[in-house]
């Protein structure tokens, strides 16, 4: 078993490199190539990485998500917010609620079960930053749209969790066979967010303290890895959001520690291989045979969520008086969905058990579709906004 894991890790890295190069040649983002590499290696095609092995690599996915969240948090500089005000918060709420409202209302109008529609609408709010961050890093995107995007996706998880908490409360109230405490249902996601913030705050102070005693880059690399993983574990253990906790760690650190740029460079040095394996695993975990089961409701979900994100981002941009290019191109960069959304499947399935299998298929299939299309859309939007620097380095 151990030898198999070693061989498959090597295979994923080599195949990821090959398909990443092919994607780059075709002018697609590298992450699209990584996902397709996983699809080729996985159960859908060659089956060199069977489903059982995909599950075995779950820890790599957790590590990758922890560092993706930490990297986003490091963009949360208060000096930036002093310049732009509360615009990112308003836009994050607008784009998340745009997806929720449009998905929920249209599905209900089309005759689908109200509780199922509410659950899918609530899940639609969540945005996964991983693919977009990879595109930003690959092309070294810089500018007002990129800065705003990083802030919006950092806030999005909190908005999605709170919105989902309210949605579950509504569904519980509609289910006569469930006894529910409305106050607890409303406060539960708020408590989850507060736990995450506290853990991130404590571990950021801890990291800053340890940095005083260790100056060498190699030592600090060990510290960063240890504290980020510890933060992720603590959030899981105390029933918080691991992603929010790691974001908070980065956000607090960037505002209390003067040498944060050095920390970011260290993270950028050792994470590319982890991220590559993460995306190859994500591709391998999808089975093409599941696509036909998505049905009309799944197709509507995929289309309506994108429409809601694009409209909500445009409306939020207009309300906060952003540049036209931000209003126009922010929405397409918010397409990917994974992480939090996949976690919410479990809760949603309990709320509407009769539709548990359908919810799982819809979200898993849409996640893969967004994973392929999302990076391409993000590259297009960043390119059109003039914030991409094409990197021709091999």
GROMACS .gro file of N, CA and C in nm, residues 25-85:
model
  183
   25UNK      N    1   0.037   2.541  -2.346
   25UNK     CA    2   0.055   2.548  -2.491
   25UNK      C    3  -0.076   2.588  -2.560
   26UNK      N    4  -0.188   2.538  -2.505
   26UNK     CA    5  -0.320   2.569  -2.561
   26UNK      C    6  -0.376   2.700  -2.506
   27UNK      N    7  -0.293   2.771  -2.427
   27UNK     CA    8  -0.329   2.900  -2.367
   27UNK      C    9  -0.442   2.887  -2.264
   28UNK      N   10  -0.445   2.773  -2.194
   28UNK     CA   11  -0.534   2.753  -2.082
   28UNK      C   12  -0.452   2.763  -1.953
   29UNK      N   13  -0.517   2.796  -1.840
   29UNK     CA   14  -0.444   2.798  -1.712
   29UNK      C   15  -0.392   2.659  -1.677
   30UNK      N   16  -0.280   2.653  -1.606
   30UNK     CA   17  -0.221   2.525  -1.567
   30UNK      C   18  -0.317   2.437  -1.488
   31UNK      N   19  -0.397   2.501  -1.401
   31UNK     CA   20  -0.486   2.423  -1.314
   31UNK      C   21  -0.585   2.341  -1.395
   32UNK      N   22  -0.627   2.390  -1.511
   32UNK     CA   23  -0.716   2.313  -1.598
   32UNK      C   24  -0.646   2.184  -1.642
   33UNK      N   25  -0.518   2.195  -1.675
   33UNK     CA   26  -0.440   2.077  -1.712
   33UNK      C   27  -0.428   1.978  -1.598
   34UNK      N   28  -0.408   2.028  -1.476
   34UNK     CA   29  -0.396   1.939  -1.360
   34UNK      C   30  -0.525   1.859  -1.338
   35UNK      N   31  -0.639   1.927  -1.351
   35UNK     CA   32  -0.768   1.861  -1.331
   35UNK      C   33  -0.793   1.754  -1.437
   36UNK      N   34  -0.759   1.785  -1.561
   36UNK     CA   35  -0.776   1.688  -1.670
   36UNK      C   36  -0.680   1.570  -1.650
   37UNK      N   37  -0.560   1.598  -1.600
   37UNK     CA   38  -0.464   1.490  -1.570
   37UNK      C   39  -0.524   1.393  -1.469
   38UNK      N   40  -0.589   1.448  -1.367
   38UNK     CA   41  -0.654   1.364  -1.267
   38UNK      C   42  -0.767   1.282  -1.326
   39UNK      N   43  -0.844   1.345  -1.414
   39UNK     CA   44  -0.955   1.275  -1.480
   39UNK      C   45  -0.902   1.156  -1.561
   40UNK      N   46  -0.790   1.177  -1.630
   40UNK     CA   47  -0.730   1.070  -1.712
   40UNK      C   48  -0.678   0.957  -1.623
   41UNK      N   49  -0.614   0.992  -1.512
   41UNK     CA   50  -0.556   0.891  -1.423
   41UNK      C   51  -0.660   0.819  -1.339
   42UNK      N   52  -0.775   0.884  -1.317
   42UNK     CA   53  -0.876   0.832  -1.225
   42UNK      C   54  -0.964   0.722  -1.279
   43UNK      N   55  -1.067   0.685  -1.200
   43UNK     CA   56  -1.156   0.573  -1.236
   43UNK      C   57  -1.230   0.592  -1.368
   44UNK      N   58  -1.250   0.716  -1.410
   44UNK     CA   59  -1.326   0.742  -1.532
   44UNK      C   60  -1.256   0.692  -1.657
   45UNK      N   61  -1.120   0.692  -1.658
   45UNK     CA   62  -1.047   0.653  -1.779
   45UNK      C   63  -0.946   0.542  -1.749
   46UNK      N   64  -0.823   0.575  -1.714
   46UNK     CA   65  -0.720   0.472  -1.700
   46UNK      C   66  -0.728   0.394  -1.569
   47UNK      N   67  -0.792   0.451  -1.469
   47UNK     CA   68  -0.806   0.388  -1.337
   47UNK      C   69  -0.671   0.354  -1.272
   48UNK      N   70  -0.569   0.432  -1.303
   48UNK     CA   71  -0.440   0.415  -1.237
   48UNK      C   72  -0.446   0.465  -1.094
   49UNK      N   73  -0.540   0.556  -1.069
   49UNK     CA   74  -0.566   0.602  -0.932
   49UNK      C   75  -0.712   0.568  -0.901
   50UNK      N   76  -0.740   0.452  -0.843
   50UNK     CA   77  -0.879   0.412  -0.814
   50UNK      C   78  -0.940   0.498  -0.704
   51UNK      N   79  -1.070   0.486  -0.687
   51UNK     CA   80  -1.143   0.567  -0.588
   51UNK      C   81  -1.087   0.549  -0.447
   52UNK      N   82  -1.048   0.426  -0.413
   52UNK     CA   83  -0.995   0.399  -0.279
   52UNK      C   84  -0.867   0.478  -0.254
   53UNK      N   85  -0.785   0.495  -0.357
   53UNK     CA   86  -0.661   0.570  -0.342
   53UNK      C   87  -0.687   0.720  -0.337
   54UNK      N   88  -0.790   0.765  -0.408
   54UNK     CA   89  -0.827   0.907  -0.404
   54UNK      C   90  -0.862   0.945  -0.261
   55UNK      N   91  -0.940   0.860  -0.194
   55UNK     CA   92  -0.975   0.885  -0.054
   55UNK      C   93  -0.851   0.886   0.035
   56UNK      N   94  -0.754   0.803   0.001
   56UNK     CA   95  -0.631   0.796   0.080
   56UNK      C   96  -0.546   0.921   0.074
   57UNK      N   97  -0.567   1.001  -0.030
   57UNK     CA   98  -0.492   1.125  -0.045
   57UNK      C   99  -0.567   1.245   0.015
   58UNK      N  100  -0.671   1.217   0.094
   58UNK     CA  101  -0.751   1.325   0.151
   58UNK      C  102  -0.670   1.424   0.234
   59UNK      N  103  -0.566   1.374   0.302
   59UNK     CA  104  -0.484   1.461   0.385
   59UNK      C  105  -0.412   1.566   0.300
   60UNK      N  106  -0.373   1.530   0.178
   60UNK     CA  107  -0.309   1.627   0.088
   60UNK      C  108  -0.406   1.739   0.054
   61UNK      N  109  -0.532   1.702   0.032
   61UNK     CA  110  -0.634   1.803   0.002
   61UNK      C  111  -0.650   1.899   0.119
   62UNK      N  112  -0.651   1.845   0.241
   62UNK     CA  113  -0.664   1.929   0.360
   62UNK      C  114  -0.546   2.025   0.372
   63UNK      N  115  -0.426   1.974   0.349
   63UNK     CA  116  -0.305   2.058   0.357
   63UNK      C  117  -0.310   2.168   0.251
   64UNK      N  118  -0.349   2.132   0.129
   64UNK     CA  119  -0.355   2.231   0.022
   64UNK      C  120  -0.457   2.340   0.053
   65UNK      N  121  -0.575   2.301   0.101
   65UNK     CA  122  -0.679   2.398   0.134
   65UNK      C  123  -0.634   2.490   0.247
   66UNK      N  124  -0.560   2.434   0.343
   66UNK     CA  125  -0.510   2.514   0.454
   66UNK      C  126  -0.419   2.626   0.404
   67UNK      N  127  -0.328   2.593   0.313
   67UNK     CA  128  -0.234   2.694   0.263
   67UNK      C  129  -0.298   2.789   0.163
   68UNK      N  130  -0.397   2.743   0.090
   68UNK     CA  131  -0.472   2.833   0.001
   68UNK      C  132  -0.544   2.938   0.085
   69UNK      N  133  -0.610   2.893   0.192
   69UNK     CA  134  -0.681   2.986   0.280
   69UNK      C  135  -0.584   3.082   0.348
   70UNK      N  136  -0.470   3.031   0.393
   70UNK     CA  137  -0.369   3.116   0.457
   70UNK      C  138  -0.319   3.222   0.360
   71UNK      N  139  -0.295   3.184   0.235
   71UNK     CA  140  -0.247   3.279   0.134
   71UNK      C  141  -0.348   3.390   0.108
   72UNK      N  142  -0.476   3.353   0.104
   72UNK     CA  143  -0.581   3.453   0.085
   72UNK      C  144  -0.584   3.549   0.203
   73UNK      N  145  -0.572   3.494   0.324
   73UNK     CA  146  -0.572   3.578   0.443
   73UNK      C  147  -0.460   3.679   0.443
   74UNK      N  148  -0.345   3.641   0.387
   74UNK     CA  149  -0.230   3.731   0.381
   74UNK      C  150  -0.255   3.851   0.290
   75UNK      N  151  -0.360   3.846   0.210
   75UNK     CA  152  -0.397   3.960   0.125
   75UNK      C  153  -0.489   4.058   0.198
   76UNK      N  154  -0.526   4.024   0.321
   76UNK     CA  155  -0.625   4.101   0.397
   76UNK      C  156  -0.558   4.215   0.474
   77UNK      N  157  -0.487   4.299   0.405
   77UNK     CA  158  -0.413   4.408   0.469
   77UNK      C  159  -0.507   4.524   0.501
   78UNK      N  160  -0.506   4.569   0.627
   78UNK     CA  161  -0.595   4.676   0.669
   78UNK      C  162  -0.567   4.807   0.596
   79UNK      N  163  -0.442   4.827   0.555
   79UNK     CA  164  -0.410   4.948   0.479
   79UNK      C  165  -0.492   4.954   0.350
   80UNK      N  166  -0.514   4.837   0.289
   80UNK     CA  167  -0.596   4.831   0.167
   80UNK      C  168  -0.740   4.869   0.198
   81UNK      N  169  -0.793   4.819   0.311
   81UNK     CA  170  -0.932   4.848   0.346
   81UNK      C  171  -0.951   4.993   0.388
   82UNK      N  172  -0.845   5.055   0.439
   82UNK     CA  173  -0.855   5.197   0.470
   82UNK      C  174  -0.872   5.279   0.343
   83UNK      N  175  -0.816   5.227   0.233
   83UNK     CA  176  -0.828   5.296   0.104
   83UNK      C  177  -0.964   5.272   0.038
   84UNK      N  178  -1.010   5.146   0.041
   84UNK     CA  179  -1.132   5.110  -0.035
   84UNK      C  180  -1.258   5.106   0.051
   85UNK      N  181  -1.244   5.112   0.184
   85UNK     CA  182  -1.361   5.110   0.270
   85UNK      C  183  -1.426   4.972   0.278
   0.00000   0.00000   0.00000
